[in-house]
CSV table of C-alpha atoms and ligand atoms in Angstrom, one decimal:
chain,number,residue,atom,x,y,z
A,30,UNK,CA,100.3,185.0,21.3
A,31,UNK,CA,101.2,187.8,18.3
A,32,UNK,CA,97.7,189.2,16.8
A,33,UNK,CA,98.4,187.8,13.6
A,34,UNK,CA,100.5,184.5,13.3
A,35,UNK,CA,101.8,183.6,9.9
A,36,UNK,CA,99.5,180.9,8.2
A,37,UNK,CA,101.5,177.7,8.1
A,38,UNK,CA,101.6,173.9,6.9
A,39,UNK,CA,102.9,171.0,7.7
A,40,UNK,CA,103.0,167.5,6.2
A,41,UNK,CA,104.3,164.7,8.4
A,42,UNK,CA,104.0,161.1,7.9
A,43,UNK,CA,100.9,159.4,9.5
A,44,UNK,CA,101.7,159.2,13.3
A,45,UNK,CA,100.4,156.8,16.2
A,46,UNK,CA,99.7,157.0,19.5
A,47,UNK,CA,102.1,155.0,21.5
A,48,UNK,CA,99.3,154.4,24.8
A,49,UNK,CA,95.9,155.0,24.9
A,50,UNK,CA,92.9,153.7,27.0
A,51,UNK,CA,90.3,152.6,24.7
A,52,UNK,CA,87.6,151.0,27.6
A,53,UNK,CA,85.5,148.9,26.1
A,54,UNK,CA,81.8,148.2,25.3
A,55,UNK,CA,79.8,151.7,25.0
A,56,UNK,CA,82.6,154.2,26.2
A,57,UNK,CA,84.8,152.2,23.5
A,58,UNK,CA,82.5,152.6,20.8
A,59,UNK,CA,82.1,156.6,21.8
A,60,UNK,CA,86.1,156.9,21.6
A,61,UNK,CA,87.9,154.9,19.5
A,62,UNK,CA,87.1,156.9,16.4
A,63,UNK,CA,88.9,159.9,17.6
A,64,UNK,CA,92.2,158.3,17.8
A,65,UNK,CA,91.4,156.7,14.3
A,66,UNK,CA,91.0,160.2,12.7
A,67,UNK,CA,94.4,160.5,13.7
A,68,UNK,CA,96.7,157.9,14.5
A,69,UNK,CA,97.3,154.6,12.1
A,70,UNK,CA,98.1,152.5,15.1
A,71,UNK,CA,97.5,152.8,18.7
A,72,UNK,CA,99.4,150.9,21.5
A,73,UNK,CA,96.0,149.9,23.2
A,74,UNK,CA,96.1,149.6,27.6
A,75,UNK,CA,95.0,146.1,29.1
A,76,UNK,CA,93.7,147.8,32.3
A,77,UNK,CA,90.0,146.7,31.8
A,78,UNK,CA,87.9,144.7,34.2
A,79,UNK,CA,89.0,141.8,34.3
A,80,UNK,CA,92.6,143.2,32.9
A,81,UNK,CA,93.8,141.6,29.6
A,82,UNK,CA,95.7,138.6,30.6
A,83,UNK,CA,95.7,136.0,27.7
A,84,UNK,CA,96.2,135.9,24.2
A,85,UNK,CA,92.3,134.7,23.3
A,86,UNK,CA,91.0,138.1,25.7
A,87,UNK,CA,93.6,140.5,23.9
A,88,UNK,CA,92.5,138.8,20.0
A,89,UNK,CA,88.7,139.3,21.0
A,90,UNK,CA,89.6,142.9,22.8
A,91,UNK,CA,91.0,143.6,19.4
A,92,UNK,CA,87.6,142.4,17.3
A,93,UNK,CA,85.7,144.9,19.9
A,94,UNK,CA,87.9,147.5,18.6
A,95,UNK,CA,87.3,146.9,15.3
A,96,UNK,CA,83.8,146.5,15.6
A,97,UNK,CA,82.9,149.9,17.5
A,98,UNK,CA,85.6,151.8,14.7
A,99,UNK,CA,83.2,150.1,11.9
A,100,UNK,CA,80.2,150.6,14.0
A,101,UNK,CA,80.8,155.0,14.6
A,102,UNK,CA,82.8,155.1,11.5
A,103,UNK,CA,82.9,153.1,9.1
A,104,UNK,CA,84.7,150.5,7.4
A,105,UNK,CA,87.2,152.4,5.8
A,106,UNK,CA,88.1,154.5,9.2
A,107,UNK,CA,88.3,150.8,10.4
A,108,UNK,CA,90.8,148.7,8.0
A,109,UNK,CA,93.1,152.1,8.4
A,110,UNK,CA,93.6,151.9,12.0
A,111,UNK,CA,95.3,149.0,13.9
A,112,UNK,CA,95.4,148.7,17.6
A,113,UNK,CA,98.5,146.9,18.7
A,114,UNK,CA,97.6,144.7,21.7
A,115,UNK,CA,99.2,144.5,25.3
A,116,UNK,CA,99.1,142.2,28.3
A,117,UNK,CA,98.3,143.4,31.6
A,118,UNK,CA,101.3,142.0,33.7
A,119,UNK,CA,100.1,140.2,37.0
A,120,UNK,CA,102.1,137.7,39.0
A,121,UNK,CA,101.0,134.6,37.9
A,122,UNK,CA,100.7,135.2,34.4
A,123,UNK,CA,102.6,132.3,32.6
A,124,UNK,CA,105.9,133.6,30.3
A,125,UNK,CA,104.4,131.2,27.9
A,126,UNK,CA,101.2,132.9,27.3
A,127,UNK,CA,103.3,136.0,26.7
A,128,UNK,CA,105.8,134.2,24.3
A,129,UNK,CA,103.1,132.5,22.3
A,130,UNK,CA,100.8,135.4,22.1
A,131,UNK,CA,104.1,137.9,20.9
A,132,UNK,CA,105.3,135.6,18.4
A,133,UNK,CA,101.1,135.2,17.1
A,134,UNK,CA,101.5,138.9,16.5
A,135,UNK,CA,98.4,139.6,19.1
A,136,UNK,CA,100.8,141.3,21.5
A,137,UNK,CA,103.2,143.9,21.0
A,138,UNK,CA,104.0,144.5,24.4
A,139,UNK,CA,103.3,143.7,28.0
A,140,UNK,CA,102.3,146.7,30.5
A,141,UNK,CA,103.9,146.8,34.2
A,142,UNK,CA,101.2,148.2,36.5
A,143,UNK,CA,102.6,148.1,40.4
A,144,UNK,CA,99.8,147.1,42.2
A,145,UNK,CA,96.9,150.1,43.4
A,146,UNK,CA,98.7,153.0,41.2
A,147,UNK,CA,96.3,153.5,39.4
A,148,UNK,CA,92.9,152.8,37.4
A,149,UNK,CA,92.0,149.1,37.5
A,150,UNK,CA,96.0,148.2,38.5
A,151,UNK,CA,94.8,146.0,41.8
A,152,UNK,CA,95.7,142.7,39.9
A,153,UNK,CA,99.0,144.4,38.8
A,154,UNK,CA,102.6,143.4,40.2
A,155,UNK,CA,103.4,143.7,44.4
A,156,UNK,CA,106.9,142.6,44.1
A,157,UNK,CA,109.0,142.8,40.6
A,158,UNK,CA,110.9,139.6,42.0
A,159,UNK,CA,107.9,137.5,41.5
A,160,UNK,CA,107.9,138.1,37.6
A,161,UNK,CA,111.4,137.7,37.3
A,162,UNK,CA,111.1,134.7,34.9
A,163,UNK,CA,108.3,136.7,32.8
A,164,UNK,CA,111.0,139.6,32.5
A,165,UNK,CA,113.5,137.5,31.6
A,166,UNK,CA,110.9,135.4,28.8
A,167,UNK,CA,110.6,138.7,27.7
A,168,UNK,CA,114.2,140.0,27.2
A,169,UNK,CA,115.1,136.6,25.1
A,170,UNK,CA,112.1,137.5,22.5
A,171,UNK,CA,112.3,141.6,22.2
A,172,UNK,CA,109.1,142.1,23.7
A,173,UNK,CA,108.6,145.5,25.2
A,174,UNK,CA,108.0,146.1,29.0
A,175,UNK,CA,105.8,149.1,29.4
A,176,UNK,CA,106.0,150.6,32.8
A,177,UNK,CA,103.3,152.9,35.0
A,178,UNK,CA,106.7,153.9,36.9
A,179,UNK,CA,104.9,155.1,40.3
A,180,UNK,CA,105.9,153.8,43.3
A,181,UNK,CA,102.5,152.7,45.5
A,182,UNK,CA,104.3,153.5,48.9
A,183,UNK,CA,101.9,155.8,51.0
A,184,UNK,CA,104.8,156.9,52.8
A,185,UNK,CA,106.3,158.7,49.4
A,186,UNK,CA,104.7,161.8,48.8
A,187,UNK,CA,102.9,162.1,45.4
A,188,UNK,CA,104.5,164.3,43.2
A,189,UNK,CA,108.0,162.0,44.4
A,190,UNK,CA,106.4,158.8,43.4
A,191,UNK,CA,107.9,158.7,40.0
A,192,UNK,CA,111.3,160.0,40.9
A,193,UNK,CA,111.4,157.0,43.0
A,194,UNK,CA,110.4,154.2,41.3
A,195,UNK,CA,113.1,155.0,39.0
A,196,UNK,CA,115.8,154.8,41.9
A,197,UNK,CA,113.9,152.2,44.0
A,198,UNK,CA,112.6,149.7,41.0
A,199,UNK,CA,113.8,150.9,37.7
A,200,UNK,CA,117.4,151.1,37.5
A,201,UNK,CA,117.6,147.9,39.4
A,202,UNK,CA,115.3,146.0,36.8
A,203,UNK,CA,117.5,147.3,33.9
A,204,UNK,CA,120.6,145.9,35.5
A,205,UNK,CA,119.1,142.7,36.2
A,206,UNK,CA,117.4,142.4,32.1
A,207,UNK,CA,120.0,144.6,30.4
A,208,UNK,CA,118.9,143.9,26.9
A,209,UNK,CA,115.1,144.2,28.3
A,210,UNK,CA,113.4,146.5,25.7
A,211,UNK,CA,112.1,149.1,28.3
A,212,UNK,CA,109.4,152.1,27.5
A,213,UNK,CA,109.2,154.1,31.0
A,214,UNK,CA,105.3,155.6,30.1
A,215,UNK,CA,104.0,159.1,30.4
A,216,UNK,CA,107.0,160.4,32.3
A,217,UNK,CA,106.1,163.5,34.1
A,218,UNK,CA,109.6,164.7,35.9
A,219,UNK,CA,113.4,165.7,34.8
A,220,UNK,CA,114.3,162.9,36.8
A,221,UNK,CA,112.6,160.7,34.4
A,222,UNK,CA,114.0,162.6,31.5
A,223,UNK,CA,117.6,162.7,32.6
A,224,UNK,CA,117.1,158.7,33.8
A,225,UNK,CA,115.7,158.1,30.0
A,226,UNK,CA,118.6,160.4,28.1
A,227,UNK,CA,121.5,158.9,30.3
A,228,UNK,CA,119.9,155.3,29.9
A,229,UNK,CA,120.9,152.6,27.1
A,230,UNK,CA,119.4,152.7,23.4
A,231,UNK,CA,116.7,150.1,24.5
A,232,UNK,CA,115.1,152.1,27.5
A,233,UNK,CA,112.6,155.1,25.4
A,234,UNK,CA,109.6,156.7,27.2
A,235,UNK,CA,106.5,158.1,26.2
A,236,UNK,CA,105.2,161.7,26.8
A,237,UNK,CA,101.6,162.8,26.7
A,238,UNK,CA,100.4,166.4,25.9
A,239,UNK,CA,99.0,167.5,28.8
A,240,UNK,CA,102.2,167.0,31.0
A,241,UNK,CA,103.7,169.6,28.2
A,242,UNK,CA,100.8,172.0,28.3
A,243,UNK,CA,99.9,172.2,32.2
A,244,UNK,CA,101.4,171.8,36.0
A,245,UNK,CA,100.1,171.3,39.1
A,246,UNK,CA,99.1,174.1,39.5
A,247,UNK,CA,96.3,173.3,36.7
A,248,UNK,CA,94.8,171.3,39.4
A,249,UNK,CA,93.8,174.0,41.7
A,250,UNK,CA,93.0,177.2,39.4
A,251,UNK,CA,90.2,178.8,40.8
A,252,UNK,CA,88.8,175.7,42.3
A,253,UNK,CA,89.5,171.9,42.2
A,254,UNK,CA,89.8,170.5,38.7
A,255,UNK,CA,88.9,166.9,38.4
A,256,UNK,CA,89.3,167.2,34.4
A,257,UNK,CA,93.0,168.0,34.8
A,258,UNK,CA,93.8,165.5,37.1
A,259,UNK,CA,95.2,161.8,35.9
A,260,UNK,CA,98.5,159.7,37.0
A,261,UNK,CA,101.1,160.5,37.2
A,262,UNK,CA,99.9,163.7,38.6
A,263,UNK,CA,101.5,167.0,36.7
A,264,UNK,CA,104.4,167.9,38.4
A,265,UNK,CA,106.6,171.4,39.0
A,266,UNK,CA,106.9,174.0,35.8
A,267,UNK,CA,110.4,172.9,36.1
A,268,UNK,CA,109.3,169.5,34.9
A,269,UNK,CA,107.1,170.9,32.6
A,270,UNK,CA,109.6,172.3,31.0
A,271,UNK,CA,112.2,169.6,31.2
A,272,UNK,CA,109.6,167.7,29.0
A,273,UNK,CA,108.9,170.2,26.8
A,274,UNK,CA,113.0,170.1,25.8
A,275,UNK,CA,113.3,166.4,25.4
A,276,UNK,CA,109.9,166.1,23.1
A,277,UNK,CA,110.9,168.7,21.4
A,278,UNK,CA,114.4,167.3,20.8
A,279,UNK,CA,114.5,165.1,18.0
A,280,UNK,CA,116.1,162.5,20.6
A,281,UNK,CA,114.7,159.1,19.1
A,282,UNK,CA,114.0,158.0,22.4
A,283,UNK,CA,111.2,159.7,23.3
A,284,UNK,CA,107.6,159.9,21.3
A,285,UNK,CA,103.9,160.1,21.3
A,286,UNK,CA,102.2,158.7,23.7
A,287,UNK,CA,99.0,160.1,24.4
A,288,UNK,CA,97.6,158.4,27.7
A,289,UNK,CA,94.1,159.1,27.1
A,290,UNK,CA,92.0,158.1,29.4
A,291,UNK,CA,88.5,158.8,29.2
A,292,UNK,CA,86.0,158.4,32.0
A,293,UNK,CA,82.8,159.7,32.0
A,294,UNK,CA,81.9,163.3,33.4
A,295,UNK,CA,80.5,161.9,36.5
A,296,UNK,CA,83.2,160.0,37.0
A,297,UNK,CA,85.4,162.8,37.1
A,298,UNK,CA,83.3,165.2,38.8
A,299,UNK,CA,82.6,163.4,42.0
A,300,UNK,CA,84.0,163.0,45.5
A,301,UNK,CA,86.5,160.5,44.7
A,302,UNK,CA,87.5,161.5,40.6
A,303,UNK,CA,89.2,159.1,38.4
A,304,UNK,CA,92.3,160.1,37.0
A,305,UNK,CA,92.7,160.6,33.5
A,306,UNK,CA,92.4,163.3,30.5
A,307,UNK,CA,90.5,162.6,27.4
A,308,UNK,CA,92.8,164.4,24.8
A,309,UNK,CA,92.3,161.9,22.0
A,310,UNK,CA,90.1,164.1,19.8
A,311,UNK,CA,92.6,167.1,19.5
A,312,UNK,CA,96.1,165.6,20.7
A,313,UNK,CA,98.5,165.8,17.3
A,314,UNK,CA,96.9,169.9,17.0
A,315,UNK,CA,97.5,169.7,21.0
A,316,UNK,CA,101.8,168.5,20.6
A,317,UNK,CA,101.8,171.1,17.5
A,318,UNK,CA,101.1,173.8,19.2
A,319,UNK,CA,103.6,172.8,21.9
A,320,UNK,CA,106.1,172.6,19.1
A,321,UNK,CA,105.6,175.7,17.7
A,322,UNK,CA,105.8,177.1,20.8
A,323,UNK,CA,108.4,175.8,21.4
A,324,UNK,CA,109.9,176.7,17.6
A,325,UNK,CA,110.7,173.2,17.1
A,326,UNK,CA,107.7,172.2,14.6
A,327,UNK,CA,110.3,170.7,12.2
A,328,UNK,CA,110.8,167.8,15.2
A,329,UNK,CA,107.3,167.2,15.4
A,330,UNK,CA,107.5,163.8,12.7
A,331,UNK,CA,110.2,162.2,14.6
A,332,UNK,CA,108.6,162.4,17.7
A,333,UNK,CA,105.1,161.5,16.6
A,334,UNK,CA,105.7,159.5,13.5
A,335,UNK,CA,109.4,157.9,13.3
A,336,UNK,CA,111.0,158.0,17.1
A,337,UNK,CA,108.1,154.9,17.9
A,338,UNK,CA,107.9,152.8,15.5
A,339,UNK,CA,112.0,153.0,15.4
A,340,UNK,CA,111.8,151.5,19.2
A,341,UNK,CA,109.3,149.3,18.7
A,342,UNK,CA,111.0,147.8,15.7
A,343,UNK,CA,107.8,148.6,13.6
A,344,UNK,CA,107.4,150.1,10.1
A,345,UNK,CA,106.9,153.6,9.0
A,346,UNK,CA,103.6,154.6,8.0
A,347,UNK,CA,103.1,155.2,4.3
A,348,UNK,CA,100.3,158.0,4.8
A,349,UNK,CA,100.9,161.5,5.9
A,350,UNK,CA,98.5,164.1,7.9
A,351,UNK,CA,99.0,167.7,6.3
A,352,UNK,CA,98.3,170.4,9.6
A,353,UNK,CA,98.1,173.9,8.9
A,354,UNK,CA,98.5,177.0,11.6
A,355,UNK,CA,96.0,179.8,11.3
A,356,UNK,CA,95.3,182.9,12.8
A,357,UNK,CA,93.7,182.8,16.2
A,358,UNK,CA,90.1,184.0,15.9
A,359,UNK,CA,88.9,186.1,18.7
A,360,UNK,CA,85.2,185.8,17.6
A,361,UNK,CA,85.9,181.9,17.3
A,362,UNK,CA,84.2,179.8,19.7
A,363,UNK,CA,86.4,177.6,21.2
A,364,UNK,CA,86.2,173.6,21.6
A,365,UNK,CA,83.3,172.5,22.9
A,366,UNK,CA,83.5,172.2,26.7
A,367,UNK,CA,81.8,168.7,26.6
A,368,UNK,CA,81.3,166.0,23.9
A,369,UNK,CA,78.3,164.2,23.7
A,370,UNK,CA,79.1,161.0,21.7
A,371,UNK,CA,76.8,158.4,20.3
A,372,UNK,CA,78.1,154.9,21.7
A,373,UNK,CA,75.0,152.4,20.4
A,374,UNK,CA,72.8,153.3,23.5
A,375,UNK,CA,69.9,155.8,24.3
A,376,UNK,CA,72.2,157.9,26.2
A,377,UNK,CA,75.3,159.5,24.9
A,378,UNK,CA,78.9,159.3,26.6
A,379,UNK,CA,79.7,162.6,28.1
A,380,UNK,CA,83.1,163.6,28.6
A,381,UNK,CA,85.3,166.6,28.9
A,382,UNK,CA,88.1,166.8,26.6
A,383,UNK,CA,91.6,168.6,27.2
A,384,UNK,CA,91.3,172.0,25.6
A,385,UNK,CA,87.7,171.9,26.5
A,386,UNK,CA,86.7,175.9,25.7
A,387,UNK,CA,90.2,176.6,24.3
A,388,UNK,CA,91.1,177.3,21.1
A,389,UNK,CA,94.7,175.5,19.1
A,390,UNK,CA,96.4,177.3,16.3
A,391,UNK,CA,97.0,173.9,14.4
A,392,UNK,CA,94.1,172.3,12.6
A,393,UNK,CA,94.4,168.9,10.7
A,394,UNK,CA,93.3,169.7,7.2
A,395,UNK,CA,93.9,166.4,5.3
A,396,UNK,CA,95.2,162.6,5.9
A,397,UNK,CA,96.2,160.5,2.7
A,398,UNK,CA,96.2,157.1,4.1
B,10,DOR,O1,95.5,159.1,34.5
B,10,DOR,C1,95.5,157.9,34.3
B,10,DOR,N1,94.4,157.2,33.8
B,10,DOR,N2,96.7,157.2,34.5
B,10,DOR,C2,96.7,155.9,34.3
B,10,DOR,O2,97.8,155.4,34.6
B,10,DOR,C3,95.5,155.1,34.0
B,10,DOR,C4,94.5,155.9,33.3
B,10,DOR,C5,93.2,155.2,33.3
B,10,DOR,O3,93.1,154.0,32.9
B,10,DOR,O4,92.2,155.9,33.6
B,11,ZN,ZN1,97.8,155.0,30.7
């Protein structure tokens, strides 16, 4: 980093955040403004307990939503943000429920979690032959499949588990539902990358910041670290880097999809962590600064504010988010290295946010909604 950076700004139109993990009750409420202050809608995960499987549990999920933004910030932070709903695929959910709840405008999408890869996935799909006839319900009305793309086979290492789901499940399941409007999530390899760029206009994929900013090795600096561990694990620099060029690209099939996934600090910090990074509270200054970086901040709109809603079939946002680049300040502080956020109880949520104790170069200085 030069001593003294140019002071810059930037004005892009209003972006969203194309998958989050919102939880629910008091974590919700300790959350969900962060990705308000930023995003004007947010494709919103089903993987509660129990998952979101029916149209009348994703319409009240959505009135929680609304409730905890209104509750920690007010009614105007509210009616500006929507959360676009999901169903949590699981073998015996009915096409119907997905066809009636789509065309009711309560579900945007339905998520694909392969059984036990991750984070409340048990009741998610063994065998993609037993959900044929959803897949196929789905490719007749244009409603997204979202896909965790990890295979769950113990046998496959890791850090291959992505590469080969896309050989193993994915490729097949595009040549079976050609026209199946496909969003391969958080993709974390050049595998994925080349799949997603070689693939038809209706297969796009989401990419989080922190599989731009770190790699595995993130995992192990100095010690284990639970905070920078969440699935798909970070892969190779290689991959890193592979990322970095395709978000960076202005390729309309990739954009902004955040993943966060908060769990609490005990959660994280235990003998068996949960996987997940919390980077909702500084994620569009965390893909600025990767864009800068990366001297591609003149891509940064079509990735986080037109590539999306493109896919998704979805209008632009009318408001914009003005960002400006300052001088790093050695005296600075830093991000705090844990938030302690009210949530409606005695005791406030703690959690560690990505960048905890780091310092961006971008800062969000105004939103026109
Ligand atoms: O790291 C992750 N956390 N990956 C997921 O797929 C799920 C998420 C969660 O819900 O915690
Ligand atoms: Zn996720």
């Amino acid at each position: 980093m030069a001593a003294s950076a140019p002071r810059q700004t930037l004005t892009i139109r209003t972006p969203d955040d194309w998958h989050v993990h919102l939880r629910d009750g008091a974590l919700l409420q300790a959350v969900v403004g962060h990705t308000a202050a930023q995003f004007a809608r947010a494709i919103v995960m089903p993987n509660l307990k129990p998952p979101i499987t029916t149209v009348a549990q994703a319409s009240a999920y959505r009135e929680r939503i609304r409730q905890a933004l209104e509750r920690s910030a007010g009614t105007e932070a509210a009616s500006g943000f929507t959360p676009l709903m999901t169903a949590y695929l699981t073998e015996t959910i009915a096409p119907d429920e997905l066809e009636r709840g789509f065309a009711a405008g309560v579900f945007t999408a339905a998520k694909l979690y392969p059984a036990g890869a991750t984070t409340n996935s048990d009741a998610g799909v063994r065998d993609l032959a037993h959900i044929t006839p959803v897949l196929t319900c789905m490719e007749r009305i244009g409603m997204p499949l979202l896909i965790h793309g990890e295979v769950t086979d113990p046998a496959v290492d890791i850090f291959d588990r992505e590469a080969v789901f896309i050989e193993r499940h994915l490729k097949p399941l595009l040549e079976r539902h050609p026209a199946l409007k496909v969003v391969l999530e958080h993709i974390t390899t050049a595998e994925a990358v080349q799949f997603v760029e070689a693939g038809p206009s209706n297969l796009g994929a989401t990419i989080t910041p922190h599989h731009l900013h770190i790699n595995r090795n993130a995992l192990f600096q100095g010690g284990l670290r639970p905070d920078m561990y969440c699935l798909p694990v970070a892969k190779r620099e290689l991959h890193r880097l592979a990322l970095r060029k395709a978000a960076t690209s202005g390729n309309p099939k990739f954009f902004l999809g955040t993943d966060s996934a908060p769990h609490l600090r005990h959660a994280k910090e235990s003998s068996c962590g949960c996987a997940g990074i919390y980077n909702a509270p500084y994620a569009l200054e965390s893909y600025a600064q990767v864009f800068s970086e990366e001297n591609a901040i003149d891509q940064l709109e079509a990735f986080a504010s037109l590539n999306g809603p493109r896919f998704y079939g979805l209008p632009l946002n009318q408001g914009s988010v003005t960002l400006e680049r300052r001088d790093p300040d050695p005296e600075a502080p830093g991000l705090p290295a844990i938030l302690e956020l009210a949530n409606g109880t005695a005791e406030p949520s703690r959690l560690v946010p990505f960048h905890a104790g780091e310092q961006l170069d971008w800062h969000i200085t105004a939103r026109n909604r």
